[in-house]
Amino acid sequence: MTLRSEPLTLAVLDTIHRLPQPAAVALIDAFRAGRHRLRSAGTEEDLHRWAEVLPSMRARSRTRRAWDLSDARAENPGESFSRVLIHQLGYDPPDLQTKLTLHDGTIAYVDFMWDSAGIAGEFDGDQKYLKAASFGMTAQEAVLKEKKREDAIRRLGYRVIRWDWSSLQDPRRLDRILNEAGVPRRRCASLA
């Protein structure tokens, strides 16, 4: 079997099964979305072909499982990690990057949406605030802009819940946030 021989392709495809599931999914999300240098890292076909020649059934299974959980719509690793934990905790899968038209006609995208429950979820990475200057804003202006955006989403009738990296480091914290908000659950948690 001939595979594309770019070193980055081989590195990505050989690394997936060695990573914890959230990190593997984040890598595949970036691969599928063509972000950064992964744009040239190969194709979906390459990944599936490579999975068949991995050294063990366990490696092939881990790679396929990570691929099945991946989604190119995740915009950053925090969203990818969140989605894996949401799955492991047994909650219904959210829709990603849902487009909402606000009352003033502007568009807002929410990271996670459970529309039937009226819940919008947002992963808060620090970068939008720490790098506000690169967008011509102070950190305070970025916080106020985000607050106004959240208020506008609430006026559409959605409950907005938020979490950050600390909530992902202890899945019980994310579980509490989702459970208290009433996010629909399809099964019990499987954090093994």
Backbone as JSON, one array per atom type, in Angstrom:
{
  "sequence": "MTLRSEPLTLAVLDTIHRLPQPAAVALIDAFRAGRHRLRSAGTEEDLHRWAEVLPSMRARSRTRRAWDLSDARAENPGESFSRVLIHQLGYDPPDLQTKLTLHDGTIAYVDFMWDSAGIAGEFDGDQKYLKAASFGMTAQEAVLKEKKREDAIRRLGYRVIRWDWSSLQDPRRLDRILNEAGVPRRRCASLA",
  "N": [[0.85, -1.18, 0.0], [0.62, 2.18, -0.89], [1.35, 5.17, 0.64], [0.89, 8.69, 1.15], [3.89, 10.43, 1.44], [4.7, 12.66, 2.9], [6.42, 14.04, 5.63], [4.94, 15.34, 7.7], [2.34, 14.37, 7.35], [2.7, 11.63, 7.92], [3.58, 11.83, 10.56], [1.36, 13.0, 11.89], [-0.62, 11.05, 11.43], [0.51, 8.82, 12.61], [0.63, 9.56, 15.22], [-1.87, 9.89, 16.38], [-3.11, 7.59, 17.61], [-1.58, 7.34, 19.86], [-2.12, 9.31, 21.65], [-4.02, 10.74, 24.41], [-7.59, 10.46, 24.25], [-9.06, 13.03, 24.05], [-7.01, 14.8, 23.14], [-6.23, 13.49, 20.8], [-8.56, 13.72, 19.26], [-8.68, 16.51, 19.04], [-6.42, 16.96, 17.46], [-7.17, 15.62, 15.1], [-9.46, 17.1, 14.47], [-8.27, 19.56, 13.79], [-6.75, 18.68, 11.62], [-8.8, 17.84, 9.86], [-10.05, 20.28, 9.43], [-8.14, 21.66, 8.13], [-6.41, 23.42, 9.36], [-3.69, 25.59, 10.18], [-0.46, 24.26, 9.59], [-1.42, 21.83, 9.02], [-2.98, 21.77, 6.83], [-1.67, 20.79, 4.65], [-1.26, 18.24, 5.39], [-2.37, 15.9, 4.46], [-5.09, 13.74, 3.48], [-8.49, 12.77, 4.22], [-8.8, 10.25, 3.19], [-6.14, 9.38, 3.26], [-5.79, 9.14, 6.03], [-7.58, 7.08, 6.72], [-6.52, 4.99, 5.19], [-3.99, 4.78, 6.35], [-4.7, 4.05, 8.94], [-5.37, 1.42, 8.6], [-2.94, 0.12, 8.41], [-1.67, 0.43, 10.79], [0.2, -0.59, 13.71], [-1.2, -2.31, 15.48], [-4.33, -3.84, 16.49], [-5.48, -2.4, 18.56], [-4.35, 0.16, 18.19], [-5.44, 0.79, 15.7], [-8.15, 0.77, 16.36], [-8.31, 2.85, 18.3], [-7.6, 5.02, 16.71], [-9.68, 5.05, 14.81], [-11.88, 5.48, 16.54], [-11.28, 8.03, 17.55], [-11.39, 9.45, 15.15], [-14.11, 9.15, 14.54], [-15.27, 10.74, 16.52], [-14.4, 13.2, 15.82], [-14.64, 16.55, 14.41], [-14.67, 18.95, 12.0], [-15.67, 21.46, 12.46], [-15.01, 22.39, 14.96], [-13.38, 25.01, 16.52], [-11.09, 25.34, 18.01], [-8.66, 23.76, 20.21], [-9.79, 23.63, 22.81], [-12.55, 23.5, 22.34], [-12.65, 21.05, 21.06], [-11.68, 19.27, 23.07], [-13.73, 19.72, 24.93], [-15.96, 18.67, 23.57], [-15.33, 15.92, 23.45], [-15.35, 15.27, 26.19], [-18.02, 15.9, 26.78], [-19.27, 13.9, 25.33], [-18.17, 11.63, 26.64], [-19.25, 12.0, 29.17], [-21.83, 11.4, 28.71], [-23.79, 13.06, 27.64], [-26.21, 14.41, 25.31], [-25.11, 14.84, 21.94], [-23.91, 18.03, 21.03], [-24.88, 20.55, 18.62], [-22.55, 22.18, 16.53], [-21.0, 25.39, 16.29], [-23.31, 26.98, 15.8], [-25.32, 29.14, 13.95], [-26.73, 32.18, 14.79], [-29.2, 34.65, 14.36], [-29.27, 37.74, 15.66], [-31.43, 40.04, 17.47], [-30.83, 42.63, 16.56], [-30.07, 42.16, 14.01], [-27.47, 41.35, 13.57], [-25.06, 38.67, 13.3], [-24.37, 35.86, 15.3], [-22.29, 33.26, 16.39], [-22.52, 30.26, 18.16], [-20.59, 28.14, 20.22], [-21.49, 25.57, 21.09], [-24.61, 23.96, 20.81], [-27.67, 23.0, 22.13], [-30.39, 22.84, 20.9], [-33.04, 21.9, 21.21], [-33.3, 21.92, 23.94], [-32.93, 24.52, 24.47], [-30.41, 25.58, 25.05], [-27.31, 27.17, 24.94], [-23.89, 26.67, 24.64], [-20.67, 27.77, 25.63], [-17.23, 27.61, 25.16], [-14.71, 29.08, 26.94], [-11.78, 30.24, 26.1], [-8.7, 31.73, 27.09], [-7.47, 33.32, 25.21], [-9.01, 35.07, 23.59], [-9.34, 37.25, 25.18], [-6.78, 37.83, 26.16], [-5.41, 38.38, 23.84], [-6.68, 40.55, 22.8], [-5.81, 43.03, 21.93], [-4.7, 42.56, 19.43], [-6.92, 42.6, 17.91], [-7.65, 45.15, 17.96], [-8.71, 46.02, 20.4], [-9.04, 46.61, 23.93], [-8.5, 44.39, 26.74], [-10.61, 44.73, 28.51], [-12.56, 45.87, 26.85], [-13.0, 43.7, 25.17], [-14.14, 41.87, 26.96], [-16.51, 43.25, 27.65], [-17.73, 43.36, 25.12], [-18.18, 40.62, 24.68], [-19.95, 40.1, 26.78], [-22.18, 41.66, 26.01], [-22.84, 40.32, 23.65], [-23.54, 37.8, 24.69], [-25.78, 38.57, 26.24], [-27.49, 39.33, 24.17], [-27.91, 36.87, 22.92], [-29.26, 35.55, 24.95], [-31.6, 37.07, 24.93], [-32.82, 35.98, 22.74], [-33.93, 33.8, 23.8], [-32.38, 31.7, 24.7], [-30.59, 29.8, 27.11], [-27.45, 30.54, 28.33], [-24.49, 28.87, 28.86], [-21.23, 28.59, 30.28], [-17.82, 27.48, 30.16], [-14.39, 26.76, 31.0], [-10.83, 26.05, 30.56], [-10.16, 25.05, 33.11], [-12.44, 23.71, 33.88], [-12.37, 21.58, 32.18], [-10.21, 20.17, 33.01], [-11.02, 18.89, 35.26], [-13.38, 16.77, 34.89], [-15.72, 16.46, 36.4], [-16.49, 19.0, 37.09], [-17.3, 20.13, 34.64], [-19.39, 18.37, 34.14], [-21.14, 19.07, 36.24], [-21.81, 21.7, 35.47], [-23.13, 21.27, 32.97], [-25.18, 19.49, 33.75], [-26.61, 20.99, 35.71], [-27.58, 22.98, 34.07], [-29.39, 21.62, 32.58], [-28.8, 20.17, 30.28], [-29.59, 17.78, 27.85], [-29.3, 14.27, 28.47], [-28.07, 11.22, 27.28], [-27.06, 8.86, 28.24], [-25.34, 7.24, 31.02], [-22.27, 8.48, 32.47], [-19.03, 7.73, 31.06], [-16.13, 7.82, 31.84], [-13.81, 6.4, 31.69]],
  "CA": [[0.0, 0.0, 0.0], [1.4, 3.4, -0.97], [0.78, 6.29, 1.37], [1.59, 9.95, 0.94], [5.09, 10.3, 2.26], [5.11, 13.87, 3.59], [6.68, 13.74, 7.05], [3.87, 15.8, 8.58], [1.24, 13.41, 7.22], [3.04, 10.42, 8.66], [3.64, 12.16, 11.99], [-0.01, 13.17, 12.38], [-1.35, 9.8, 11.4], [1.11, 7.86, 13.54], [0.53, 10.1, 16.58], [-3.24, 9.89, 16.86], [-3.43, 6.48, 18.53], [-0.71, 7.43, 21.04], [-2.58, 10.42, 22.47], [-5.32, 10.6, 25.09], [-8.66, 10.69, 23.28], [-9.35, 14.44, 23.75], [-5.93, 15.37, 22.33], [-6.3, 12.87, 19.47], [-9.68, 14.34, 18.55], [-8.29, 17.89, 18.71], [-5.5, 16.88, 16.33], [-7.94, 15.27, 13.89], [-10.3, 18.27, 14.14], [-7.41, 20.51, 13.07], [-6.43, 17.99, 10.37], [-9.97, 17.89, 8.98], [-10.37, 21.67, 9.1], [-7.06, 22.23, 7.35], [-5.82, 24.55, 10.08], [-2.25, 25.7, 10.35], [0.31, 23.49, 8.61], [-2.09, 20.56, 8.75], [-3.65, 21.88, 5.55], [-0.96, 19.95, 3.69], [-0.91, 16.99, 6.07], [-2.96, 14.73, 3.85], [-6.53, 13.73, 3.27], [-9.26, 11.79, 4.99], [-8.46, 8.95, 2.62], [-4.84, 9.01, 3.82], [-5.96, 8.73, 7.41], [-8.22, 5.76, 6.75], [-5.56, 4.03, 4.66], [-2.95, 4.6, 7.36], [-5.28, 3.34, 10.07], [-5.38, -0.02, 8.31], [-1.61, -0.47, 8.52], [-1.12, 0.69, 12.11], [0.82, -1.82, 14.21], [-2.03, -3.21, 16.29], [-5.78, -3.64, 16.47], [-5.76, -1.33, 19.52], [-4.0, 1.43, 17.54], [-6.45, 1.04, 14.66], [-9.42, 1.07, 17.03], [-8.2, 4.18, 18.92], [-7.6, 6.0, 15.62], [-11.06, 5.12, 14.27], [-12.75, 6.09, 17.55], [-10.98, 9.47, 17.56], [-11.93, 10.0, 13.9], [-15.58, 9.2, 14.64], [-15.64, 11.85, 17.4], [-13.86, 14.47, 15.33], [-15.54, 17.43, 13.65], [-13.89, 20.08, 11.49], [-16.25, 22.74, 12.88], [-14.4, 22.84, 16.21], [-12.47, 26.1, 16.16], [-9.86, 25.34, 18.79], [-8.54, 22.54, 21.01], [-10.73, 23.64, 23.94], [-13.85, 23.01, 21.87], [-12.49, 19.62, 20.79], [-11.63, 18.59, 24.37], [-15.07, 19.82, 25.5], [-16.86, 17.75, 22.88], [-15.02, 14.56, 23.88], [-15.86, 15.09, 27.55], [-19.48, 15.89, 26.7], [-19.59, 12.54, 24.88], [-17.83, 10.67, 27.7], [-20.16, 12.21, 30.29], [-23.12, 10.83, 28.34], [-24.77, 14.06, 27.21], [-26.53, 14.45, 23.88], [-24.11, 15.62, 21.21], [-24.38, 19.37, 20.64], [-24.55, 21.05, 17.29], [-21.4, 23.06, 16.68], [-20.94, 26.65, 15.55], [-24.66, 27.31, 15.36], [-25.48, 30.54, 13.54], [-27.93, 32.83, 15.31], [-29.42, 36.04, 13.96], [-29.68, 38.49, 16.84], [-32.52, 40.99, 17.23], [-30.36, 43.79, 15.8], [-29.71, 41.71, 12.66], [-26.11, 40.81, 13.5], [-24.93, 37.21, 13.39], [-23.52, 35.32, 16.36], [-22.11, 31.81, 16.35], [-22.26, 29.7, 19.49], [-19.73, 26.96, 20.12], [-22.27, 24.35, 21.3], [-26.03, 24.25, 20.89], [-28.68, 21.97, 22.36], [-31.53, 23.68, 20.54], [-34.3, 21.39, 21.78], [-33.33, 22.29, 25.36], [-32.76, 25.97, 24.56], [-29.15, 25.84, 25.75], [-26.12, 27.48, 24.15], [-22.68, 26.49, 25.45], [-19.48, 28.48, 25.14], [-15.93, 27.35, 25.77], [-13.97, 30.34, 27.06], [-10.33, 30.23, 26.18], [-8.19, 33.02, 27.52], [-6.86, 34.06, 24.11], [-9.85, 36.18, 23.07], [-9.15, 38.38, 26.07], [-5.36, 38.16, 26.26], [-4.93, 38.9, 22.55], [-7.67, 41.53, 22.33], [-5.11, 44.13, 21.25], [-4.51, 42.22, 18.02], [-8.2, 42.9, 17.26], [-7.9, 46.57, 18.16], [-9.49, 46.24, 21.62], [-8.43, 46.27, 25.22], [-9.12, 43.2, 27.34], [-11.89, 45.16, 29.08], [-13.5, 46.01, 25.73], [-13.34, 42.35, 24.71], [-15.06, 41.3, 27.95], [-17.81, 43.93, 27.48], [-18.31, 42.91, 23.85], [-18.66, 39.25, 24.89], [-21.12, 40.18, 27.64], [-23.3, 42.15, 25.19], [-23.18, 39.22, 22.74], [-24.26, 36.81, 25.48], [-27.09, 39.13, 26.56], [-28.3, 39.26, 22.94], [-28.29, 35.45, 22.73], [-30.3, 35.29, 25.96], [-32.86, 37.7, 24.48], [-33.44, 35.06, 21.78], [-34.58, 32.74, 24.57], [-31.45, 30.63, 25.04], [-29.78, 29.87, 28.33], [-26.05, 30.47, 27.94], [-23.59, 28.33, 29.88], [-19.83, 28.77, 29.92], [-16.79, 26.77, 30.9], [-13.04, 27.06, 30.54], [-9.9, 24.93, 30.67], [-10.18, 24.44, 34.44], [-13.59, 22.79, 33.89], [-12.02, 20.4, 31.4], [-9.2, 19.42, 33.76], [-11.77, 18.07, 36.21], [-14.66, 16.55, 34.2], [-16.87, 16.61, 37.3], [-16.92, 20.41, 37.02], [-18.08, 20.27, 33.41], [-20.62, 17.61, 34.36], [-22.02, 19.9, 37.08], [-22.3, 22.82, 34.65], [-24.09, 20.76, 31.99], [-26.32, 18.91, 34.45], [-27.41, 22.07, 36.32], [-28.23, 23.74, 32.99], [-30.43, 20.8, 31.98], [-28.41, 19.6, 28.98], [-30.12, 16.42, 27.75], [-28.32, 13.19, 28.63], [-28.51, 9.98, 26.62], [-26.6, 7.71, 29.0], [-24.46, 7.55, 32.14], [-20.9, 8.84, 32.12], [-18.03, 6.68, 30.87], [-14.87, 8.56, 31.81], [-12.66, 5.47, 31.73]],
  "C": [[0.9, 1.24, 0.0], [0.65, 4.52, -0.25], [1.53, 7.55, 0.99], [2.76, 9.97, 1.9], [5.53, 11.6, 2.91], [5.32, 13.56, 5.06], [5.55, 14.19, 7.98], [2.67, 14.85, 8.53], [1.51, 12.19, 8.07], [3.07, 10.69, 10.16], [2.24, 12.29, 12.58], [-0.71, 11.82, 12.49], [-0.78, 8.75, 12.36], [0.97, 8.31, 15.0], [-0.84, 9.89, 17.19], [-3.51, 8.81, 17.91], [-2.59, 6.5, 19.8], [-1.17, 8.49, 22.04], [-3.81, 10.05, 23.29], [-6.43, 11.03, 24.11], [-8.95, 12.17, 23.03], [-8.27, 15.09, 22.86], [-5.94, 14.79, 20.92], [-7.42, 13.5, 18.64], [-9.34, 15.77, 18.15], [-7.35, 17.9, 17.51], [-6.26, 16.56, 15.04], [-8.87, 16.42, 13.5], [-9.49, 19.27, 13.32], [-7.03, 19.96, 11.7], [-7.58, 18.14, 9.38], [-10.3, 19.31, 8.54], [-9.29, 22.32, 8.25], [-6.41, 23.42, 8.02], [-4.3, 24.43, 10.13], [-1.53, 24.92, 9.25], [-0.37, 22.17, 8.27], [-2.85, 20.58, 7.43], [-2.99, 20.95, 4.53], [-0.66, 18.57, 4.26], [-1.55, 15.77, 5.45], [-4.47, 14.85, 3.77], [-7.19, 12.72, 4.21], [-8.94, 10.38, 4.49], [-7.11, 8.45, 3.15], [-4.99, 8.47, 5.23], [-6.56, 7.33, 7.48], [-7.28, 4.68, 6.23], [-4.48, 3.73, 5.7], [-3.48, 3.8, 8.54], [-5.24, 1.83, 9.85], [-4.01, -0.67, 8.45], [-0.93, -0.14, 9.85], [-0.72, -0.64, 12.76], [-0.07, -2.77, 15.0], [-3.51, -2.89, 16.11], [-6.16, -2.5, 17.41], [-5.47, 0.04, 18.89], [-5.03, 1.78, 16.48], [-7.77, 1.46, 15.28], [-9.39, 2.48, 17.64], [-8.25, 5.26, 17.84], [-9.01, 6.15, 15.05], [-12.01, 5.8, 15.25], [-12.53, 7.61, 17.6], [-11.53, 10.13, 16.29], [-13.44, 10.16, 14.0], [-16.06, 10.34, 15.54], [-15.21, 13.21, 16.85], [-14.88, 15.24, 14.5], [-14.75, 18.68, 13.27], [-14.44, 21.42, 11.94], [-15.69, 23.24, 14.2], [-13.33, 23.88, 15.86], [-11.18, 26.13, 16.95], [-9.82, 24.07, 19.65], [-9.5, 22.49, 22.2], [-12.1, 23.14, 23.55], [-13.78, 21.51, 21.59], [-12.49, 18.82, 22.1], [-13.02, 18.59, 25.0], [-16.0, 18.78, 24.89], [-16.6, 16.3, 23.29], [-15.56, 14.32, 25.29], [-17.38, 15.07, 27.59], [-19.95, 14.49, 26.29], [-19.35, 11.54, 26.01], [-18.76, 10.79, 28.91], [-21.58, 11.75, 29.96], [-24.18, 11.82, 27.91], [-25.04, 13.94, 25.71], [-25.46, 15.26, 23.16], [-24.68, 16.99, 20.83], [-24.15, 19.61, 19.16], [-23.43, 22.06, 17.51], [-21.52, 24.29, 15.79], [-22.3, 27.01, 14.95], [-24.78, 28.81, 15.1], [-26.81, 31.07, 14.07], [-28.01, 34.24, 14.76], [-30.01, 36.77, 15.16], [-30.75, 39.51, 16.47], [-32.09, 42.21, 16.42], [-29.9, 43.44, 14.38], [-28.29, 41.19, 12.54], [-26.14, 39.3, 13.71], [-24.0, 36.86, 14.54], [-23.45, 33.81, 16.15], [-21.86, 31.34, 17.78], [-21.51, 28.39, 19.31], [-20.53, 25.67, 20.15], [-23.73, 24.73, 21.44], [-26.81, 22.97, 21.11], [-30.0, 22.69, 22.14], [-32.82, 23.21, 21.19], [-34.42, 21.74, 23.26], [-33.16, 23.79, 25.55], [-31.47, 26.38, 25.26], [-28.03, 26.07, 24.73], [-24.92, 27.37, 25.08], [-21.49, 27.17, 24.8], [-18.26, 28.02, 25.91], [-15.18, 28.67, 25.76], [-12.48, 30.08, 27.2], [-9.87, 31.62, 26.56], [-7.75, 33.91, 26.36], [-7.69, 35.23, 23.61], [-9.71, 37.43, 23.92], [-7.69, 38.82, 26.12], [-4.81, 38.76, 24.97], [-5.9, 39.92, 21.96], [-7.01, 42.65, 21.54], [-4.89, 43.83, 19.77], [-5.8, 42.42, 17.22], [-8.6, 44.35, 17.47], [-8.73, 46.89, 19.39], [-8.61, 46.03, 22.84], [-9.1, 45.01, 25.73], [-10.49, 43.54, 27.91], [-12.95, 45.3, 27.98], [-13.92, 44.64, 25.2], [-14.33, 41.68, 25.65], [-16.45, 41.93, 27.79], [-18.5, 43.49, 26.19], [-18.9, 41.51, 24.0], [-19.91, 39.24, 25.77], [-22.35, 40.64, 26.86], [-23.77, 41.07, 24.22], [-23.99, 38.16, 23.5], [-25.65, 37.31, 25.85], [-28.02, 39.05, 25.35], [-28.75, 37.83, 22.65], [-29.37, 35.08, 23.73], [-31.65, 35.89, 25.55], [-33.55, 36.86, 23.41], [-34.12, 33.89, 22.48], [-33.67, 31.58, 24.95], [-30.82, 30.88, 26.4], [-28.34, 29.68, 27.87], [-25.24, 29.94, 29.12], [-22.16, 28.43, 29.36], [-18.93, 27.88, 30.77], [-15.44, 27.12, 30.29], [-12.14, 25.84, 30.75], [-9.95, 24.27, 32.05], [-11.34, 23.45, 34.57], [-13.29, 21.51, 33.12], [-10.98, 19.54, 32.13], [-9.84, 18.53, 34.82], [-13.16, 17.87, 35.61], [-15.89, 16.66, 35.09], [-17.38, 18.04, 37.3], [-17.76, 20.64, 35.77], [-19.41, 19.54, 33.55], [-21.62, 18.42, 35.19], [-22.64, 21.04, 36.26], [-23.38, 22.36, 33.69], [-25.35, 20.24, 32.66], [-27.22, 20.0, 35.05], [-28.14, 22.9, 35.27], [-29.37, 22.94, 32.35], [-30.1, 20.28, 30.6], [-28.91, 18.16, 28.93], [-29.0, 15.36, 27.78], [-28.89, 11.92, 28.0], [-28.1, 8.72, 27.37], [-25.73, 8.19, 30.16], [-23.04, 7.83, 31.64], [-20.03, 7.61, 31.95], [-16.67, 7.35, 30.73], [-13.65, 7.66, 31.86], [-11.67, 5.74, 30.64]]
}
